[in-house]
Amino acid sequence: MESVKSIVGRHRKDPTELLAMIRDVQASRGHVPREAVAELAGVLGLSEADVEGVITFYHFFSLTPAGTYAVYLNDSITARMNGRTAVARAFAEAAGCRFGETTADGLIGLHDTSCIGMNDQEPAAVINGVVFTRLTGAATRDLVAAMKAGTPVTEMVKSYGDGANQSELVRAMVVNNVAKRGPVLFHPFTSGSAVQTASVLKPEGVIARIKDANLLGRGGAGFPTGLKWDFCRRQKGPKHYVVCNADEGEPGTFKDRVILTEIPRLVFEGMAVAGYAVGAEEGILYLRAEYAYLKAHLESVLGELRREKVLGKSIAGVKGFDFDIKIKLGAGAYVCGEESALLESAEGRRGSPRNRPPFPVQTGYLDKPTTVNNVETLATAAQIVAHDATWFRSMGIPASAGTKLLSVSGDCARPGVYEVEFGLSVRELLDMAGAHDAQAVQVGGPSGNCLSPKEFERKISFTDLPTGGSVIVFGPGRDLFEVVRNFMEFFIEESCGWCTPCRAGNAILLRKFAKIIGGKASRRDLEEIESWGKMIKASSRCGLGQTSPNPILTTLKNFPELYEARVRNDTDFVPEFDLAASMAAGCEAAGRNPSFKETHHE
Ligand code: SF4
């Protein structure tokens, strides 16, 4: 077993590599023992509390044995819709322990986890970093038998997905499910053409072209990319950085997974072009831990690009056009999709969002001006620079130029990724995906909007229906309250806990929601839950808290009849605590009348 000292040395004692060090310790020991925490802290000059704080922040790190085989089974709503409960039961029965526990011999640990980016092929799990998709009870029992026989986890993968997922370096069960190849991302691209054109345009020209194309950030916020690069470029300082946000954690989104698998060159060349524009020589691809299986493949593409001189020194023969990229892995935390939290994590700390301002373009990675862009944004930028702004603007609609890659899952015949031009209606998308009887569509994931059929004519665009790319379809038989509950539990689990409205408010909101769907609410409770939701949105510090009440607020707005049906109109106040019901078991044991009132008067 490699010593902690050796692991730290391999990472050049660099505190920004703390997550990588912890990952290595955990991989060799099955968890991070106390002695290792102390050693890491001692060698890096940190406190033990600092190191422990990082370990406890991320889903995939553990201070206690997580299992020689650590099974992280996705608990997203789509996984549940596809039989996750039966798979979880099969795991627990075959392994002999419950979720949240490790078997007595330490061999198997069962853990729930949030969306792992496989919504199109659920139920899915990550076992020791390897992704297993389309699980069934029988497949689960085979997996556990293989674990008991000591089989390496990579040998348990019996079938491989399509496209690059079959290549030696990926070798994953994951299917790409590219249902529609659109005219931007999947437009033919000659490797090196974007950096070549950039070298002719010069940095200011690159920024002007991106501005002219009206490229807006594809992660969901829609900030103008050219403006962000311009702000970053104008910041004085010896060093600037480009960070690619490959931490798509919004439940239901998996389109960056497909881009990184099939067209990573576009992303890396987009980063090089961004680097040239803002004056950065270093780029970081922050890859979510759930996609760790792609790392070897991505490293290999980086190697090819270096050999082709698309990365490295004097790119395109231009002296001073130097740029290279390294990959940093996350460790499982939805909030790290928020750019300032991502930067904290990339620097080796807990992924707590920073106060803004200052913005990352002013004070970003290692306090240097940094542009943080989404995977899809950078891939699109490479195509824009290689072609031109007019070509790009000829697609989509005026305020939303170009295309959007959507991840469609749930109750539809053809789940997968669709590259569509902005301006497409939800109904047109549903037709493409073979979803003809949807009762609701969640656009933009839990933080987005739950639409009723009355709104299916709305258009995917920055002005009408903005989305990072997640589209989940719910058919007529689905219980939307179960959906809302799953989403709210997700936000509660993923809150970093820094601010009270998000940390405590969402738990209170869920309790109020439970009261309503339990049929114990009056009209006043409906008004109250709405005002609590608005208060949490208004007073939370980052995007997570600011959008977390959306599952309740958007269903309340778009499906009022569901809530109305649960509300009592005969009273203005229904107590949350039912005294008679809570005493029933005790009264029965004592042989007394379970009605508190009658008992009291006896
Ligand atoms: Fe953390 Fe939530 Fe506050 Fe964001 S809103 S800083 S996730 S507690």
Coordinates of C-alpha atoms and ligand atoms in Angstrom, one line a residue:
M1 CA 0.0 0.0 0.0
E2 CA 1.4 3.4 -1.0
S3 CA 2.3 5.6 2.0
V4 CA 0.6 8.9 2.5
K5 CA 4.0 10.5 2.2
S6 CA 4.6 9.0 -1.2
I7 CA 1.1 10.0 -2.4
V8 CA 1.7 13.6 -1.3
G9 CA 5.1 13.6 -3.0
R10 CA 3.6 12.3 -6.2
H11 CA 1.3 15.4 -6.1
R12 CA 4.3 17.6 -5.5
K13 CA 3.0 18.5 -2.0
D14 CA 0.7 20.9 -3.8
P15 CA -2.3 21.7 -1.5
T16 CA -4.5 22.4 -4.6
E17 CA -4.2 18.7 -5.3
L18 CA -5.7 17.8 -1.9
L19 CA -8.7 16.1 -3.5
A20 CA -6.5 14.0 -5.7
M21 CA -4.4 13.0 -2.7
I22 CA -7.5 12.0 -0.7
R23 CA -8.8 10.1 -3.7
D24 CA -5.5 8.1 -3.9
V25 CA -5.6 7.4 -0.1
Q26 CA -9.1 6.3 -0.3
A27 CA -8.5 4.1 -3.3
S28 CA -5.7 2.2 -1.6
R29 CA -7.4 1.9 1.8
G30 CA -11.2 1.9 1.1
H31 CA -11.5 5.0 3.2
V32 CA -9.4 7.8 4.7
P33 CA -8.3 6.6 8.2
R34 CA -7.6 9.2 11.0
E35 CA -3.9 8.6 10.8
A36 CA -4.0 9.5 7.1
V37 CA -5.9 12.7 7.9
A38 CA -3.2 13.7 10.4
E39 CA -0.4 12.8 8.0
L40 CA -2.0 14.8 5.1
A41 CA -2.5 17.8 7.4
G42 CA 1.0 17.6 8.8
V43 CA 2.8 17.3 5.4
L44 CA 0.7 20.0 3.8
G45 CA 0.7 22.4 6.7
L46 CA -3.0 22.3 7.1
S47 CA -5.1 21.6 10.2
E48 CA -6.7 18.2 10.7
A49 CA -10.1 20.0 10.7
D50 CA -9.3 21.4 7.3
V51 CA -8.6 18.0 5.8
E52 CA -11.5 16.4 7.5
G53 CA -13.8 19.2 6.4
V54 CA -12.8 18.4 2.8
I55 CA -13.4 14.7 3.2
T56 CA -16.8 15.1 4.8
F57 CA -17.9 17.6 2.1
Y58 CA -17.8 15.2 -0.8
H59 CA -20.0 12.2 -1.5
F60 CA -17.2 9.9 -2.7
F61 CA -14.9 10.4 0.3
S62 CA -15.3 8.6 3.6
L63 CA -13.7 8.7 7.0
T64 CA -15.1 5.2 7.7
P65 CA -14.7 2.1 5.6
A66 CA -16.9 2.5 2.5
G67 CA -16.4 -1.0 1.2
T68 CA -13.7 -2.7 -0.8
Y69 CA -16.4 -2.5 -3.4
A70 CA -18.1 0.8 -2.9
V71 CA -21.5 0.9 -4.6
Y72 CA -23.0 4.3 -5.3
L73 CA -26.5 3.7 -6.6
N74 CA -28.2 6.7 -8.3
D75 CA -31.3 7.9 -6.5
S76 CA -32.6 10.3 -9.0
I77 CA -36.3 10.4 -9.9
T78 CA -35.6 8.9 -13.3
A79 CA -33.8 6.0 -11.7
R80 CA -36.8 5.4 -9.5
M81 CA -39.1 5.6 -12.5
N82 CA -37.0 2.8 -14.1
G83 CA -37.0 0.3 -11.2
R84 CA -34.4 1.6 -8.8
T85 CA -36.3 0.4 -5.7
A86 CA -36.1 -3.2 -6.9
V87 CA -32.4 -2.9 -7.8
A88 CA -31.6 -1.4 -4.4
R89 CA -33.5 -4.2 -2.6
A90 CA -31.6 -6.8 -4.7
F91 CA -28.3 -5.2 -3.8
A92 CA -29.2 -5.1 -0.1
E93 CA -30.4 -8.7 0.0
A94 CA -27.5 -10.1 -2.0
A95 CA -24.8 -8.1 -0.1
G96 CA -26.5 -8.6 3.3
C97 CA -26.4 -5.0 4.4
R98 CA -28.6 -1.9 4.1
F99 CA -27.9 1.2 2.1
G100 CA -25.7 3.5 4.2
E101 CA -23.9 0.5 5.6
T102 CA -20.9 -1.7 4.8
T103 CA -20.9 -5.5 5.2
A104 CA -19.4 -6.8 8.4
D105 CA -16.3 -8.1 6.5
G106 CA -15.9 -4.6 4.9
L107 CA -16.2 -6.1 1.4
I108 CA -19.3 -4.3 0.1
G109 CA -20.6 -0.8 0.9
L110 CA -24.0 0.4 -0.3
H111 CA -24.5 4.1 -0.7
D112 CA -27.2 6.3 -2.2
T113 CA -26.0 9.1 -4.5
S114 CA -27.5 11.9 -6.4
C115 CA -27.8 11.9 -10.2
I116 CA -24.7 10.4 -11.9
G117 CA -25.4 11.7 -15.4
M118 CA -27.0 8.5 -16.7
N119 CA -30.6 9.5 -16.8
D120 CA -31.0 7.9 -20.2
Q121 CA -30.0 4.5 -19.0
E122 CA -31.2 4.0 -15.4
P123 CA -31.0 2.5 -12.9
A124 CA -27.2 3.1 -12.8
A125 CA -24.5 2.9 -10.3
V126 CA -20.8 3.8 -9.9
I127 CA -18.8 1.0 -8.4
N128 CA -15.2 1.9 -7.6
G129 CA -15.3 4.5 -10.3
V130 CA -16.8 2.2 -13.0
V131 CA -20.3 3.0 -14.2
F132 CA -22.9 0.2 -14.5
T133 CA -26.0 1.0 -16.4
R134 CA -29.5 -0.5 -17.0
L135 CA -29.3 -2.5 -13.8
T136 CA -31.8 -5.2 -13.1
G137 CA -32.3 -7.5 -10.1
A138 CA -30.6 -10.4 -11.8
A139 CA -27.7 -8.2 -13.0
T140 CA -27.3 -6.9 -9.4
R141 CA -27.1 -10.4 -8.0
D142 CA -24.5 -11.3 -10.5
L143 CA -22.4 -8.2 -9.6
V144 CA -22.6 -9.0 -5.9
A145 CA -21.6 -12.6 -6.6
A146 CA -18.6 -11.3 -8.6
M147 CA -17.6 -9.0 -5.7
K148 CA -17.7 -12.0 -3.3
A149 CA -15.4 -13.9 -5.7
G150 CA -13.0 -11.0 -5.6
T151 CA -13.4 -10.1 -9.3
P152 CA -11.9 -6.7 -10.4
V153 CA -14.6 -4.3 -11.0
T154 CA -13.5 -3.6 -14.6
E155 CA -14.0 -7.3 -15.4
M156 CA -17.6 -7.1 -14.2
V157 CA -18.5 -5.0 -17.2
K158 CA -19.8 -7.5 -19.7
S159 CA -21.1 -5.2 -22.5
Y160 CA -19.9 -1.9 -23.9
G161 CA -21.7 1.2 -25.0
D162 CA -21.6 2.7 -28.5
G163 CA -19.2 5.1 -30.1
A164 CA -16.1 6.1 -28.2
N165 CA -17.4 4.2 -25.2
Q166 CA -16.2 1.0 -26.8
S167 CA -12.7 2.3 -27.2
E168 CA -10.0 0.7 -25.1
L169 CA -9.5 3.7 -23.0
V170 CA -13.1 4.2 -22.0
R171 CA -14.5 0.7 -22.1
A172 CA -17.8 1.7 -20.5
M173 CA -21.3 0.2 -20.6
V174 CA -22.5 3.8 -21.2
V175 CA -24.5 4.3 -24.4
N176 CA -24.2 7.8 -26.0
N177 CA -27.8 7.9 -27.2
V178 CA -27.1 10.7 -29.7
A179 CA -30.7 11.0 -31.0
K180 CA -30.2 14.1 -33.1
R181 CA -26.9 15.5 -34.5
G182 CA -27.4 19.2 -35.0
P183 CA -25.7 21.8 -37.2
V184 CA -23.2 23.3 -34.7
L185 CA -21.7 20.8 -32.3
F186 CA -21.9 18.0 -34.8
H187 CA -20.9 20.1 -37.8
P188 CA -17.7 18.8 -39.3
F189 CA -14.7 20.2 -37.6
T190 CA -11.0 20.0 -38.7
S191 CA -8.7 19.7 -35.7
G192 CA -6.6 22.8 -35.4
S193 CA -8.8 25.0 -37.5
A194 CA -10.1 27.1 -34.5
V195 CA -6.6 27.8 -33.1
Q196 CA -5.4 28.5 -36.6
T197 CA -8.1 31.1 -37.3
A198 CA -7.7 32.5 -33.8
S199 CA -4.0 33.2 -34.5
V200 CA -5.1 35.3 -37.5
L201 CA -7.9 37.1 -35.7
K202 CA -5.7 38.0 -32.7
P203 CA -7.2 38.0 -29.2
E204 CA -9.3 41.1 -29.7
G205 CA -10.6 39.6 -33.0
V206 CA -11.5 36.3 -31.3
I207 CA -13.5 38.2 -28.6
A208 CA -15.2 40.3 -31.3
R209 CA -16.3 37.3 -33.2
I210 CA -17.7 35.5 -30.1
K211 CA -19.5 38.8 -29.2
D212 CA -20.8 39.2 -32.8
A213 CA -22.1 35.6 -32.7
N214 CA -24.0 36.4 -29.5
L215 CA -22.8 33.2 -27.8
L216 CA -24.5 32.9 -24.5
G217 CA -23.3 30.5 -21.8
R218 CA -24.8 27.1 -22.2
G219 CA -24.7 26.1 -18.6
G220 CA -28.0 27.7 -17.9
A221 CA -27.2 31.2 -16.8
G222 CA -26.8 32.6 -20.4
F223 CA -24.1 35.2 -19.6
P224 CA -22.6 36.5 -22.9
T225 CA -19.4 34.5 -23.4
G226 CA -17.6 37.3 -25.4
L227 CA -18.2 39.8 -22.6
K228 CA -16.9 37.4 -20.0
W229 CA -13.7 36.8 -22.0
D230 CA -13.4 40.6 -22.5
F231 CA -13.8 41.3 -18.7
C232 CA -11.2 38.6 -18.0
R233 CA -8.7 39.9 -20.6
R234 CA -9.0 43.4 -19.2
Q235 CA -8.0 42.4 -15.7
K236 CA -4.3 43.2 -15.1
G237 CA -2.1 40.5 -13.7
P238 CA 0.7 38.2 -14.6
K239 CA -1.5 35.1 -15.0
H240 CA -5.0 34.3 -16.2
Y241 CA -6.8 31.0 -16.3
V242 CA -9.4 29.2 -18.3
V243 CA -11.6 26.7 -16.4
C244 CA -14.0 24.3 -18.1
N245 CA -16.9 23.5 -16.0
A246 CA -17.5 19.7 -16.6
D247 CA -19.4 19.2 -13.4
E248 CA -22.9 18.9 -14.9
G249 CA -24.8 17.8 -11.8
E250 CA -28.3 19.0 -12.5
P251 CA -30.4 15.9 -12.3
G252 CA -31.4 14.9 -15.8
T253 CA -28.5 16.4 -17.6
F254 CA -26.0 14.2 -19.4
K255 CA -25.1 16.1 -22.6
D256 CA -21.6 17.1 -21.4
R257 CA -20.9 13.5 -20.9
V258 CA -21.7 12.8 -24.6
I259 CA -19.7 15.9 -25.8
L260 CA -16.7 14.8 -23.7
T261 CA -16.9 11.2 -25.0
E262 CA -17.5 12.0 -28.7
I263 CA -16.2 15.4 -29.5
P264 CA -13.7 16.4 -26.7
R265 CA -11.3 18.0 -29.3
L266 CA -13.9 20.7 -29.8
V267 CA -13.9 21.4 -26.0
F268 CA -10.1 21.5 -25.7
E269 CA -9.7 23.7 -28.8
G270 CA -12.4 26.0 -27.4
M271 CA -10.3 26.2 -24.2
A272 CA -7.2 27.0 -26.2
V273 CA -9.0 29.7 -28.1
A274 CA -10.4 31.1 -24.9
G275 CA -6.9 31.1 -23.4
Y276 CA -5.5 33.0 -26.4
A277 CA -8.4 35.5 -26.0
V278 CA -8.0 36.2 -22.3
G279 CA -4.2 35.9 -22.1
A280 CA -4.1 32.5 -20.2
E281 CA -1.5 29.8 -20.7
E282 CA -3.1 27.3 -18.4
G283 CA -6.5 25.7 -18.5
I284 CA -8.2 23.3 -16.1
L285 CA -11.0 20.9 -17.0
Y286 CA -12.9 20.3 -13.8
L287 CA -14.4 16.9 -14.4
R288 CA -17.2 15.5 -12.1
A289 CA -16.1 12.4 -10.3
E290 CA -19.0 10.5 -11.8
Y291 CA -17.3 10.8 -15.2
A292 CA -13.9 9.7 -13.9
Y293 CA -14.2 6.7 -16.3
L294 CA -13.6 9.3 -19.1
K295 CA -10.3 10.6 -17.7
A296 CA -7.9 8.2 -19.5
H297 CA -9.7 8.9 -22.8
L298 CA -9.5 12.6 -22.3
E299 CA -5.8 12.5 -21.3
S300 CA -5.1 10.6 -24.5
V301 CA -6.9 13.2 -26.6
L302 CA -4.8 15.9 -24.8
G303 CA -1.7 14.0 -25.7
E304 CA -2.7 13.8 -29.4
L305 CA -3.5 17.6 -29.4
R306 CA 0.0 18.3 -27.9
R307 CA 1.6 16.2 -30.6
E308 CA -0.4 18.0 -33.3
K309 CA 0.7 21.4 -31.8
V310 CA -2.9 22.4 -31.1
L311 CA -1.8 22.6 -27.5
G312 CA 1.7 23.5 -26.1
K313 CA 4.1 26.2 -27.0
S314 CA 3.8 28.5 -30.0
I315 CA 0.5 27.1 -31.1
A316 CA -0.3 27.7 -34.8
G317 CA 3.3 28.9 -35.1
V318 CA 2.5 32.1 -33.2
K319 CA 5.2 33.0 -30.6
G320 CA 3.5 33.6 -27.3
F321 CA 0.4 31.5 -28.1
D322 CA 1.1 29.0 -25.4
F323 CA -1.6 27.0 -23.8
D324 CA -2.0 23.6 -22.1
I325 CA -4.7 21.9 -20.1
K326 CA -4.8 19.7 -17.0
I327 CA -7.7 17.7 -15.7
K328 CA -8.9 17.9 -12.1
L329 CA -11.5 15.5 -10.8
G330 CA -14.3 16.5 -8.4
A331 CA -15.4 14.2 -5.7
G332 CA -19.2 14.3 -5.8
A333 CA -21.0 17.6 -4.9
Y334 CA -23.7 19.3 -6.9
V335 CA -22.9 22.7 -5.6
C336 CA -19.5 22.6 -7.3
G337 CA -21.4 23.2 -10.6
E338 CA -21.6 26.8 -9.3
E339 CA -18.5 28.5 -10.7
S340 CA -17.1 30.0 -7.5
A341 CA -17.7 26.7 -5.6
L342 CA -16.0 24.9 -8.4
L343 CA -12.9 27.1 -8.1
E344 CA -12.8 26.4 -4.3
S345 CA -12.9 22.7 -5.1
A346 CA -10.3 23.0 -7.8
E347 CA -8.0 24.7 -5.3
G348 CA -8.4 21.6 -3.0
R349 CA -11.0 22.9 -0.5
R350 CA -14.6 22.3 0.3
G351 CA -16.8 23.4 -2.6
S352 CA -18.4 26.4 -0.8
P353 CA -19.6 29.2 -3.0
R354 CA -17.7 32.4 -2.6
N355 CA -19.2 35.8 -2.1
R356 CA -19.6 37.8 -5.3
P357 CA -18.3 40.3 -6.2
P358 CA -15.5 39.9 -6.8
F359 CA -16.4 37.7 -9.8
P360 CA -14.1 34.9 -11.1
V361 CA -13.1 37.1 -14.0
Q362 CA -11.5 39.4 -11.4
T363 CA -10.5 37.0 -8.7
G364 CA -10.8 33.4 -9.8
Y365 CA -8.5 30.3 -9.7
L366 CA -5.7 31.1 -7.2
D367 CA -7.1 34.6 -7.0
K368 CA -6.1 35.2 -10.7
P369 CA -8.5 36.4 -13.4
T370 CA -10.3 33.3 -14.6
T371 CA -13.0 32.6 -17.2
V372 CA -15.2 29.7 -16.2
N373 CA -17.1 28.3 -19.1
N374 CA -19.4 25.3 -19.6
V375 CA -18.3 22.3 -21.8
E376 CA -20.9 23.0 -24.4
T377 CA -20.1 26.8 -24.5
L378 CA -16.4 26.1 -25.2
A379 CA -17.2 23.4 -27.9
T380 CA -19.5 25.9 -29.5
A381 CA -16.9 28.7 -29.3
A382 CA -14.4 26.5 -31.2
Q383 CA -16.9 26.1 -34.0
I384 CA -17.7 29.8 -34.1
V385 CA -14.1 30.8 -34.3
A386 CA -13.4 28.1 -37.0
H387 CA -16.4 29.3 -39.1
D388 CA -17.9 32.7 -38.4
A389 CA -20.4 34.6 -36.5
T390 CA -22.9 35.0 -39.3
W391 CA -23.0 31.3 -39.9
F392 CA -23.8 30.8 -36.2
R393 CA -26.4 33.5 -36.0
S394 CA -28.2 32.0 -39.0
M395 CA -29.4 29.3 -36.7
G396 CA -31.8 29.6 -33.8
I397 CA -33.8 32.8 -33.2
P398 CA -32.6 36.4 -32.8
A399 CA -32.1 36.6 -29.0
S400 CA -30.9 33.0 -28.8
A401 CA -28.5 32.2 -31.6
G402 CA -27.3 28.7 -32.5
T403 CA -28.2 25.4 -31.1
K404 CA -28.7 23.8 -27.7
L405 CA -27.9 20.3 -26.7
L406 CA -30.7 18.8 -24.7
S407 CA -30.6 15.7 -22.5
V408 CA -34.1 14.1 -22.7
S409 CA -35.1 11.3 -20.3
G410 CA -38.1 9.9 -18.5
D411 CA -41.3 8.7 -20.1
C412 CA -40.3 8.8 -23.8
A413 CA -39.6 6.3 -26.5
R414 CA -36.2 7.8 -27.5
P415 CA -34.2 9.1 -24.5
G416 CA -30.9 10.7 -25.4
V417 CA -29.2 13.9 -26.5
Y418 CA -30.7 16.2 -29.1
E419 CA -28.9 19.1 -30.7
V420 CA -31.8 21.5 -31.7
E421 CA -31.9 25.0 -32.8
F422 CA -33.2 27.5 -30.3
G423 CA -36.8 28.3 -30.8
L424 CA -38.0 24.7 -30.8
S425 CA -41.2 24.2 -28.9
V426 CA -41.4 21.7 -26.0
R427 CA -44.2 20.0 -28.0
E428 CA -41.9 19.6 -31.0
L429 CA -39.2 18.2 -28.8
L430 CA -41.6 15.7 -27.2
D431 CA -42.6 14.5 -30.7
M432 CA -39.0 14.0 -31.6
A433 CA -38.4 12.0 -28.4
G434 CA -41.6 10.0 -28.8
A435 CA -43.4 11.3 -25.8
H436 CA -47.0 11.9 -26.9
D437 CA -48.9 11.7 -23.6
A438 CA -46.8 13.7 -21.2
Q439 CA -48.6 15.1 -18.2
A440 CA -45.6 17.2 -17.3
V441 CA -42.2 18.1 -18.5
Q442 CA -39.4 19.3 -16.2
V443 CA -37.2 21.7 -18.2
G444 CA -33.9 22.7 -16.6
G445 CA -33.8 20.0 -14.0
P446 CA -35.1 20.4 -10.4
S447 CA -33.9 24.0 -10.4
G448 CA -35.9 24.7 -13.5
N449 CA -39.6 24.7 -14.4
C450 CA -42.2 21.9 -14.2
L451 CA -44.5 22.6 -17.2
S452 CA -48.1 21.4 -17.7
P453 CA -49.4 20.6 -21.3
K454 CA -50.8 24.1 -21.5
E455 CA -47.2 25.4 -21.8
F456 CA -45.9 22.9 -24.3
E457 CA -45.9 25.5 -27.0
R458 CA -43.3 27.5 -25.1
K459 CA -39.9 27.6 -26.8
I460 CA -36.5 26.5 -25.7
S461 CA -34.6 29.9 -25.7
F462 CA -32.9 32.3 -23.3
T463 CA -36.0 34.6 -23.4
D464 CA -38.7 32.0 -22.9
L465 CA -37.5 28.7 -21.5
P466 CA -33.8 28.9 -20.6
T467 CA -32.2 25.5 -19.7
G468 CA -28.9 24.0 -19.0
G469 CA -30.1 21.1 -21.0
S470 CA -32.1 18.8 -18.7
V471 CA -35.5 17.7 -19.9
I472 CA -37.4 15.0 -18.0
V473 CA -40.7 13.7 -19.2
F474 CA -43.4 12.5 -16.8
G475 CA -46.2 10.3 -18.3
P476 CA -49.8 10.2 -17.2
G477 CA -49.3 7.6 -14.5
R478 CA -46.6 9.5 -12.5
D479 CA -47.1 11.0 -9.1
L480 CA -45.9 14.6 -9.4
F481 CA -45.8 14.9 -5.7
E482 CA -43.2 12.1 -5.6
V483 CA -41.2 14.0 -8.1
V484 CA -41.3 17.2 -6.0
R485 CA -40.4 15.3 -2.9
N486 CA -37.4 13.7 -4.6
F487 CA -36.2 17.1 -5.9
M488 CA -36.5 18.8 -2.6
E489 CA -34.7 15.9 -0.8
F490 CA -31.9 16.4 -3.4
F491 CA -31.5 20.1 -2.6
I492 CA -31.5 19.4 1.1
E493 CA -28.8 16.8 0.6
E494 CA -26.7 19.0 -1.6
S495 CA -26.9 22.3 0.3
C496 CA -23.5 23.2 1.4
G497 CA -25.0 24.5 4.7
W498 CA -23.4 27.9 4.7
C499 CA -26.6 30.0 4.8
T500 CA -29.7 29.5 6.9
P501 CA -32.4 30.0 4.3
C502 CA -31.1 27.2 2.2
R503 CA -29.8 24.9 5.0
A504 CA -32.8 25.1 7.3
G505 CA -35.4 26.7 5.0
N506 CA -35.6 23.9 2.5
A507 CA -36.1 21.3 5.3
I508 CA -38.9 23.4 6.7
L509 CA -40.3 23.7 3.2
L510 CA -40.3 20.0 2.7
R511 CA -42.1 19.5 6.0
K512 CA -44.8 22.0 5.0
F513 CA -45.1 20.2 1.6
A514 CA -45.5 16.9 3.4
K515 CA -48.3 18.4 5.5
I516 CA -50.1 19.5 2.3
I517 CA -49.8 16.3 0.4
G518 CA -50.7 14.4 3.6
G519 CA -54.1 16.1 3.4
K520 CA -53.6 18.0 6.6
A521 CA -53.4 21.5 5.2
S522 CA -55.7 24.5 4.9
R523 CA -55.7 27.1 2.2
R524 CA -53.5 29.2 4.6
D525 CA -50.8 26.5 4.3
L526 CA -50.7 26.9 0.5
E527 CA -50.2 30.6 0.9
E528 CA -47.5 30.0 3.5
I529 CA -45.5 27.5 1.5
E530 CA -45.5 29.9 -1.4
S531 CA -44.2 32.8 0.7
W532 CA -41.6 30.6 2.4
G533 CA -40.4 29.5 -1.1
K534 CA -40.1 33.1 -2.3
M535 CA -38.2 34.0 0.9
I536 CA -35.7 31.2 0.4
K537 CA -35.1 32.2 -3.2
A538 CA -34.6 35.8 -2.3
S539 CA -32.3 35.3 0.7
S540 CA -30.0 32.4 -0.3
R541 CA -26.4 33.1 -1.2
C542 CA -25.9 31.1 -4.3
G543 CA -27.8 29.6 -7.2
L544 CA -28.6 26.4 -5.4
G545 CA -30.7 28.1 -2.7
Q546 CA -32.0 30.6 -5.1
T547 CA -33.6 27.9 -7.2
S548 CA -34.2 25.1 -4.6
P549 CA -37.9 26.0 -4.0
N550 CA -38.7 25.8 -7.7
P551 CA -40.0 22.2 -7.6
I552 CA -42.8 23.4 -5.2
L553 CA -43.3 26.8 -6.6
T554 CA -43.6 25.8 -10.3
T555 CA -45.9 22.8 -9.6
L556 CA -48.0 25.1 -7.4
K557 CA -48.3 27.5 -10.3
N558 CA -48.7 25.0 -13.1
F559 CA -50.7 22.2 -11.4
P560 CA -52.8 24.1 -8.8
E561 CA -55.5 21.5 -9.0
L562 CA -53.2 18.8 -7.6
Y563 CA -52.7 20.9 -4.5
E564 CA -56.3 22.1 -4.3
A565 CA -57.4 18.5 -4.1
R566 CA -55.3 18.0 -0.9
V567 CA -56.4 21.1 0.9
R568 CA -59.2 21.2 3.5
N569 CA -61.6 24.1 2.9
D570 CA -63.6 23.5 6.1
T571 CA -61.1 25.1 8.4
D572 CA -58.5 27.8 8.4
F573 CA -56.0 25.9 10.5
V574 CA -55.0 22.3 10.6
P575 CA -52.4 21.4 13.2
E576 CA -49.3 19.6 11.7
F577 CA -49.2 17.3 14.8
D578 CA -52.0 14.8 15.1
L579 CA -52.1 14.0 18.8
A580 CA -54.7 11.3 18.5
A581 CA -52.9 9.5 15.7
S582 CA -49.5 9.7 17.5
M583 CA -51.0 8.2 20.7
A584 CA -53.0 5.5 18.9
A585 CA -50.3 2.8 19.3
G586 CA -49.8 3.5 23.0
C587 CA -53.5 3.6 23.7
E588 CA -54.0 0.3 21.9
A589 CA -51.2 -1.3 24.0
A590 CA -52.8 0.1 27.1
G591 CA -56.3 -1.0 26.0
R592 CA -57.6 2.5 26.0
N593 CA -59.7 4.5 23.6
P594 CA -57.3 6.0 21.0
S595 CA -59.3 9.3 20.8
F596 CA -57.4 11.8 23.0
K597 CA -60.5 13.8 23.5
E598 CA -62.7 11.0 24.7
T599 CA -59.9 9.5 26.8
H600 CA -59.3 12.9 28.4
H601 CA -62.9 13.2 29.4
E602 CA -63.3 9.6 30.7
Ligands
SF4_1 FE1 -24.6 26.8 0.4 FE2 -27.3 26.8 -0.1 FE3 -26.2 29.0 0.8 FE4 -25.6 28.1 -1.7 S1 -27.6 28.8 -1.0 S2 -24.2 29.0 -0.2 S3 -25.6 25.9 -1.4 S4 -26.3 27.0 1.9

